[in-house]
Short mmCIF file of C-alpha atoms in Angstrom, two decimals:
data_model
loop_
_atom_site.label_atom_id
_atom_site.label_comp_id
_atom_site.label_asym_id
_atom_site.label_seq_id
_atom_site.Cartn_x
_atom_site.Cartn_y
_atom_site.Cartn_z
CA MET U 1 68.90 58.21 34.95
CA LYS U 2 67.44 61.45 36.28
CA ASN U 3 65.31 61.76 33.15
CA ASN U 4 64.00 58.18 33.54
CA LEU U 5 63.19 58.83 37.20
CA PHE U 6 61.39 62.04 36.28
CA VAL U 7 59.34 60.21 33.63
CA LYS U 8 58.43 57.47 36.13
CA ILE U 9 57.31 60.07 38.69
CA ILE U 10 55.16 61.79 36.04
CA LEU U 11 53.58 58.45 35.02
CA ILE U 12 52.88 57.54 38.63
CA PHE U 13 51.31 60.94 39.17
CA ILE U 14 49.12 60.55 36.05
CA VAL U 15 47.98 57.04 37.06
CA ALA U 16 47.24 58.22 40.60
CA ALA U 17 45.26 61.16 39.24
CA LEU U 18 43.23 58.90 36.92
CA ILE U 19 42.50 56.47 39.77
CA SER U 20 41.40 59.41 41.93
CA ILE U 21 39.11 60.75 39.18
CA ILE U 22 37.53 57.31 38.67
CA ALA U 23 37.09 56.90 42.44
CA ILE U 24 35.46 60.33 42.72
CA LYS U 25 33.10 59.58 39.81
CA ASN U 26 32.15 56.24 41.39
CA LEU U 27 31.54 57.96 44.72
CA ILE U 28 29.35 60.57 43.03
CA ASN U 29 27.36 57.81 41.29
CA VAL U 30 26.95 55.91 44.56
CA LYS U 31 25.78 59.06 46.36
CA TYR U 32 23.39 59.84 43.51
CA ARG U 33 21.90 56.34 43.57
CA GLU U 34 21.52 56.57 47.34
CA SER U 35 19.59 59.82 46.88
CA VAL U 36 17.28 58.12 44.35
CA VAL U 37 16.76 55.19 46.73
CA ASP U 38 15.82 57.68 49.46
CA GLU U 39 13.17 59.18 47.16
CA LEU U 40 11.78 55.76 46.25
CA LYS U 41 11.49 54.83 49.92
CA LYS U 42 9.02 57.68 50.32
CA ILE U 43 6.52 56.00 47.99
CA HIS U 44 4.98 52.56 47.48
CA ILE U 45 6.45 50.09 44.97
CA ILE U 46 4.72 47.11 43.35
CA GLU U 47 6.94 44.63 41.51
CA VAL U 48 6.10 41.60 39.40
CA HIS U 49 8.74 38.88 39.10
CA LEU U 50 8.83 35.68 37.09
CA LYS U 51 9.12 32.73 39.45
CA GLU U 52 10.18 29.21 38.49
CA ILE U 53 8.00 26.42 39.94
CA ASN U 54 7.83 22.65 39.45
CA GLN U 55 5.02 22.88 36.89
CA GLY U 56 6.55 25.74 34.97
CA GLN U 57 6.41 29.47 35.70
CA GLU U 58 4.18 31.90 37.52
CA LEU U 59 4.26 35.56 38.48
CA GLU U 60 5.01 36.72 42.00
CA ILE U 61 3.55 40.06 43.15
CA LEU U 62 5.47 42.10 45.73
CA HIS U 63 4.43 45.25 47.59
CA ASN U 64 7.34 47.15 49.15
CA GLY U 65 9.38 43.94 49.13
CA MET U 66 6.67 41.77 50.74
CA VAL U 67 5.08 38.95 48.72
CA LEU U 68 1.34 39.47 48.15
CA GLY U 69 0.68 36.35 46.11
CA ASN U 70 1.25 34.45 42.87
CA ILE U 71 -0.76 34.29 39.64
CA SER U 72 -0.32 32.18 36.54
CA GLU U 73 -1.92 34.47 33.95
CA GLU U 74 -0.14 37.12 31.93
CA ILE U 75 -0.23 40.64 33.35
CA SER U 76 -0.23 43.63 31.01
CA GLY U 77 -0.57 46.39 33.56
CA LEU U 78 -0.54 47.45 37.20
CA GLY U 79 -2.23 50.26 39.05
CA TYR U 80 -3.47 51.61 42.37
CA LYS U 81 -6.69 53.24 43.57
CA ASN U 82 -8.22 53.76 47.01
CA LYS U 83 -5.94 51.30 48.86
CA ASN U 84 -6.39 48.69 46.15
CA ILE U 85 -3.62 47.32 43.97
CA ILE U 86 -4.95 46.84 40.45
CA LEU U 87 -3.78 43.87 38.40
CA HIS U 88 -4.64 43.77 34.71
CA LYS U 89 -4.76 40.24 33.28
CA ILE U 90 -5.06 39.47 29.57
CA GLU U 91 -5.51 36.31 27.53
CA TYR U 92 -5.51 35.70 23.79
CA VAL U 93 -8.13 33.10 22.81
CA ASN U 94 -9.17 31.57 19.51
CA ASN U 95 -12.02 33.32 17.73
CA LYS U 96 -15.15 31.14 17.70
CA ASP U 97 -15.74 31.65 13.99
CA ASN U 98 -12.14 31.68 12.76
CA LYS U 99 -9.39 29.88 14.66
CA ASP U 100 -6.72 31.76 12.71
CA ILE U 101 -7.84 34.98 14.40
CA LYS U 102 -7.42 35.79 18.09
CA ASP U 103 -9.76 37.55 20.49
CA LEU U 104 -8.41 39.51 23.45
CA GLU U 105 -10.05 38.83 26.80
CA SER U 106 -9.19 40.75 29.91
CA MET U 107 -9.92 41.05 33.60
CA ILE U 108 -9.25 43.68 36.26
CA ILE U 109 -8.43 42.43 39.77
CA TYR U 110 -8.65 44.78 42.74
CA TYR U 111 -6.50 43.52 45.63
CA SER U 112 -7.33 45.27 48.89
CA LEU U 113 -4.32 46.17 51.03
CA ASP U 114 -6.64 46.39 54.06
CA THR U 115 -8.61 43.13 53.79
CA HIS U 116 -6.29 41.19 51.40
CA LYS U 117 -9.41 40.19 49.45
CA LYS U 118 -9.72 40.19 45.67
CA GLN U 119 -12.52 41.56 43.53
CA GLU U 120 -12.60 40.68 39.83
CA TYR U 121 -14.14 42.60 36.92
CA SER U 122 -14.33 41.18 33.40
CA LEU U 123 -13.70 43.64 30.57
CA PRO U 124 -15.44 43.45 27.19
CA THR U 125 -13.75 41.15 24.68
CA ILE U 126 -11.88 42.80 21.81
CA HIS U 127 -12.53 40.66 18.73
CA ASN U 128 -10.32 39.95 15.75
CA VAL U 129 -7.04 41.06 17.23
CA MET U 130 -4.07 40.99 14.88
CA SER U 131 -0.40 41.52 15.68
CA ASN U 132 0.53 45.20 16.14
CA ASP U 133 -2.96 46.45 15.27
CA GLY U 134 -3.10 48.64 18.36
CA ASN U 135 -6.09 47.01 20.08
CA ARG U 136 -5.45 46.97 23.82
CA TYR U 137 -6.54 48.03 27.26
CA TYR U 138 -4.98 50.79 29.29
CA ILE U 139 -5.16 51.46 33.03
CA TYR U 140 -4.44 55.05 34.02
CA ASP U 141 -4.89 56.52 37.50
CA GLY U 142 -7.19 53.65 38.41
CA GLU U 143 -9.43 54.19 35.37
CA VAL U 144 -9.84 51.73 32.49
CA TYR U 145 -9.43 52.86 28.89
CA ILE U 146 -9.86 50.71 25.79
CA LEU U 147 -8.05 51.41 22.53
CA LYS U 148 -9.90 49.80 19.63
CA LYS U 149 -9.54 49.92 15.88
CA SER U 150 -11.78 52.61 14.46
CA LYS U 151 -14.83 51.42 12.51
CA GLN U 152 -14.56 54.42 10.18
CA ASN U 153 -10.80 54.16 9.61
CA ILE U 154 -9.17 50.78 10.23
CA SER U 155 -5.70 52.36 10.19
CA MET U 156 -6.56 54.43 13.28
CA LEU U 157 -7.75 53.83 16.85
CA ASP U 158 -10.61 55.18 18.94
CA ILE U 159 -10.23 55.58 22.72
CA TYR U 160 -13.01 54.67 25.15
CA ARG U 161 -13.32 55.11 28.90
CA TYR U 162 -14.86 51.99 30.45
CA ASN U 163 -17.04 52.05 33.58
CA LEU U 164 -16.45 48.90 35.64
CA ASN U 165 -19.69 49.30 37.60
CA ASP U 166 -22.30 49.70 34.86
CA LYS U 167 -20.13 48.13 32.12
CA THR U 168 -20.57 50.99 29.68
CA GLU U 169 -18.12 52.47 27.20
CA LEU U 170 -17.77 56.18 26.45
CA LYS U 171 -15.85 57.22 23.35
CA ILE U 172 -13.59 60.14 24.22
CA ILE U 173 -11.20 60.46 21.25
CA GLU U 174 -11.41 59.35 17.61
CA ASN U 175 -8.71 58.64 15.03
CA VAL U 176 -5.56 58.13 17.06
CA ASP U 177 -2.43 56.74 15.39
CA ILE U 178 -1.65 53.05 15.91
CA TYR U 179 1.62 52.99 17.84
CA ASN U 180 3.06 51.20 20.82
CA GLY U 181 2.86 54.03 23.32
CA PHE U 182 -0.15 55.30 25.21
CA PRO U 183 -1.84 58.70 25.40
CA LEU U 184 -1.03 60.99 28.31
CA ILE U 185 -4.00 61.88 30.50
CA LYS U 186 -3.28 64.78 32.84
CA ASP U 187 -5.83 66.92 34.66
CA SER U 188 -8.52 67.61 32.06
CA ASN U 189 -6.21 67.06 29.08
CA ILE U 190 -5.40 64.05 26.95
CA PHE U 191 -2.34 64.18 24.68
CA PHE U 192 -2.26 61.71 21.78
CA LYS U 193 -0.68 61.13 18.37
CA ARG U 194 -2.58 61.64 15.11
CA ASN U 195 -0.97 61.62 11.67
CA HIS U 196 2.48 61.46 13.35
CA GLU U 197 1.91 64.70 15.28
CA ILE U 198 0.95 65.22 18.93
CA HIS U 199 -2.51 66.64 19.61
CA ARG U 200 -4.25 67.82 22.76
CA SER U 201 -7.92 67.49 23.69
CA ASP U 202 -9.64 69.11 26.66
CA PHE U 203 -12.16 66.86 28.44
CA THR U 204 -14.08 69.87 29.75
CA THR U 205 -14.46 71.97 26.61
CA HIS U 206 -14.03 69.08 24.11
CA ASN U 207 -11.73 71.31 22.08
CA GLU U 208 -8.88 69.69 20.16
CA GLU U 209 -5.70 71.29 18.88
CA ASN U 210 -2.72 70.13 16.86
CA LEU U 211 0.51 71.01 18.68
CA ASN U 212 2.41 70.74 15.37
CA ILE U 213 5.27 68.64 16.72
CA THR U 214 6.39 65.24 15.47
CA GLY U 215 6.90 62.78 18.29
CA GLU U 216 5.34 60.16 20.50
CA ASN U 217 5.03 59.10 24.12
CA PRO U 218 4.00 62.38 25.74
CA PHE U 219 4.65 61.53 29.39
CA ASP U 220 4.16 64.64 31.53
CA TYR U 221 2.50 68.03 31.40
CA ASP U 222 3.36 70.64 34.00
CA ASN U 223 3.11 74.46 33.98
CA ASP U 224 2.35 74.52 30.23
CA ILE U 225 5.41 72.35 29.50
CA LEU U 226 4.81 69.06 27.66
CA TYR U 227 7.44 66.31 27.95
CA TYR U 228 7.58 63.81 25.10
CA MET U 229 9.88 61.40 23.26
CA ILE U 230 11.21 60.83 19.75
CA SER U 231 12.00 57.13 19.68
CA SER U 232 13.81 57.06 16.33
CA SER U 233 16.61 59.21 17.77
CA GLY U 234 16.29 58.32 21.46
CA GLU U 235 15.45 61.91 22.42
CA ILE U 236 13.44 63.33 25.30
CA ARG U 237 12.13 66.80 24.48
CA THR U 238 9.92 69.54 25.90
CA LEU U 239 7.39 71.82 24.26
CA ASN U 240 6.36 75.10 25.86
CA LEU U 241 2.70 75.41 24.88
CA LYS U 242 2.72 79.16 25.46
CA THR U 243 5.77 80.00 23.34
CA GLN U 244 5.62 76.90 21.07
CA LYS U 245 9.36 76.48 21.68
CA SER U 246 10.67 72.90 21.60
CA GLU U 247 13.91 71.90 23.29
CA ARG U 248 15.91 68.70 23.53
CA LEU U 249 16.50 67.68 27.13
CA TYR U 250 18.26 64.38 26.71
CA LYS U 251 19.47 61.83 24.17
CA ASN U 252 20.56 58.28 24.86
CA LYS U 253 21.19 55.27 22.60
CA LYS U 254 19.29 53.11 25.11
CA LEU U 255 16.12 54.92 24.03
CA GLU U 256 16.69 54.65 20.26
CA LYS U 257 14.09 52.67 18.29
CA SER U 258 12.17 51.96 21.47
CA PHE U 259 8.91 53.03 23.02
CA ILE U 260 7.76 53.80 26.53
CA SER U 261 5.14 51.25 27.58
CA GLY U 262 2.39 53.10 29.40
CA SER U 263 2.97 56.52 30.91
CA PRO U 264 6.16 57.08 32.90
CA LEU U 265 5.40 57.22 36.62
CA LYS U 266 6.31 60.33 38.54
CA ILE U 267 8.50 59.73 41.62
CA ASN U 268 8.89 63.41 42.43
CA ASP U 269 9.12 66.68 40.48
CA ASP U 270 12.34 65.55 38.77
CA LEU U 271 12.34 61.73 38.69
CA TYR U 272 10.28 59.40 36.48
CA LEU U 273 10.12 55.61 36.28
CA MET U 274 10.00 54.44 32.63
CA LYS U 275 9.27 51.02 31.16
CA VAL U 276 11.18 50.98 27.86
CA ILE U 277 10.51 48.30 25.23
CA THR U 278 12.86 47.51 22.35
CA GLY U 279 12.74 44.83 19.67
CA ASP U 280 9.69 43.25 18.05
CA ASP U 281 6.95 40.88 19.26
CA LYS U 282 9.22 37.85 18.95
CA ASN U 283 12.34 39.44 20.43
CA GLU U 284 10.93 41.98 22.86
CA VAL U 285 13.29 43.34 25.51
CA CYS U 286 11.97 45.27 28.50
CA ASN U 287 14.07 47.58 30.67
CA PHE U 288 13.11 49.90 33.51
CA TYR U 289 14.87 53.23 33.84
CA ILE U 290 14.69 56.19 36.18
CA TYR U 291 14.96 59.44 34.25
CA ASP U 292 16.12 62.57 36.07
CA LYS U 293 14.94 65.58 34.06
CA LYS U 294 16.89 68.00 36.28
CA LYS U 295 20.24 66.24 35.85
CA ASN U 296 19.39 64.72 32.43
CA LYS U 297 20.44 61.32 33.66
CA LEU U 298 19.15 57.80 32.95
CA THR U 299 19.64 55.10 35.60
CA ASN U 300 18.74 51.42 35.34
CA TYR U 301 16.07 50.59 37.93
CA LYS U 302 17.70 47.21 38.63
CA ASP U 303 20.78 49.04 39.92
CA ILE U 304 18.50 50.92 42.31
CA GLY U 305 15.95 48.21 43.13
CA LYS U 306 18.46 45.89 44.78
CA ASN U 307 18.77 48.47 47.58
CA LEU U 308 15.02 48.60 48.24
CA GLY U 309 14.62 45.29 50.05
CA GLY U 310 12.77 43.39 47.31
CA ARG U 311 13.72 40.49 45.06
CA LYS U 312 17.20 40.85 43.60
CA ASP U 313 16.90 38.41 40.70
CA LYS U 314 16.93 39.35 37.03
CA ASP U 315 13.38 38.22 36.22
CA LEU U 316 11.67 41.57 36.82
CA LYS U 317 8.60 41.85 34.59
CA ASP U 318 6.84 45.01 35.74
CA VAL U 319 7.04 47.85 38.27
CA PHE U 320 4.42 50.32 39.46
CA ILE U 321 4.76 53.12 42.01
CA TYR U 322 2.19 55.23 43.84
CA LYS U 323 1.78 57.67 46.70
CA GLU U 324 -0.92 57.64 49.36
#
């Protein structure tokens, strides 16, 4: 009897200890998420949600939880510049000469947060767009970039900066790999992928160098440290450009065989908002994560966003953040 009682006491103690450990872990996670929410409340957040209406569907645009308006066209990007929210609309249309081929038409809409007025700019049409051929537009720090198939090498892309005012294109980089991510533009540098390796080009000196690392999605550059991703293994790595030493920061199955759409957005010195795409064109799945490079932690934005006062439904299509 005494032995049975002793065993029962031990089991009760073990169960109580496990419950306490789980409770402590949950409390730590709650406190951590609260700290992330506090950081997000210091910046501005734009969200795009899919909204069901009588005639079908449309997109609802929110700024810090407040509805700005609705649009029916597809949005491929968001941005911010000089108190203007930037909406990037795209449309695939039939080619005039060959209906089996699509052309890509696009428009930039500046929505003023002061006057609530819209100003629209049409972008040049990209002709003969095929699936996964890399042709697309890219909005970075309020500037418009166009990635187009190279005329010299159809298996590569050229990158142009587009001036909305005088409608001119300036080629800045040639022969970039066709892949789903985007180049990183930071200060006077642009980091891009060529022949499966990451390269750097300086806008000021026009010098290019091969960093001799295999990877994609370079997403930050700070104090000579480049942060990038290897999608095949779901790794986030760093490269010290002074020592040429590469280190793995983080690995997660959620990042395997995926790509980061656009450049991750910096919340503070440690936190980044990432739009991660998995699947193919027909079965594309989009998730938003907050990556903490200090704690090497990945948190689903939807678990955080419900505490920010915005829409709490599951139909989140895009998120953009900015600071004044």
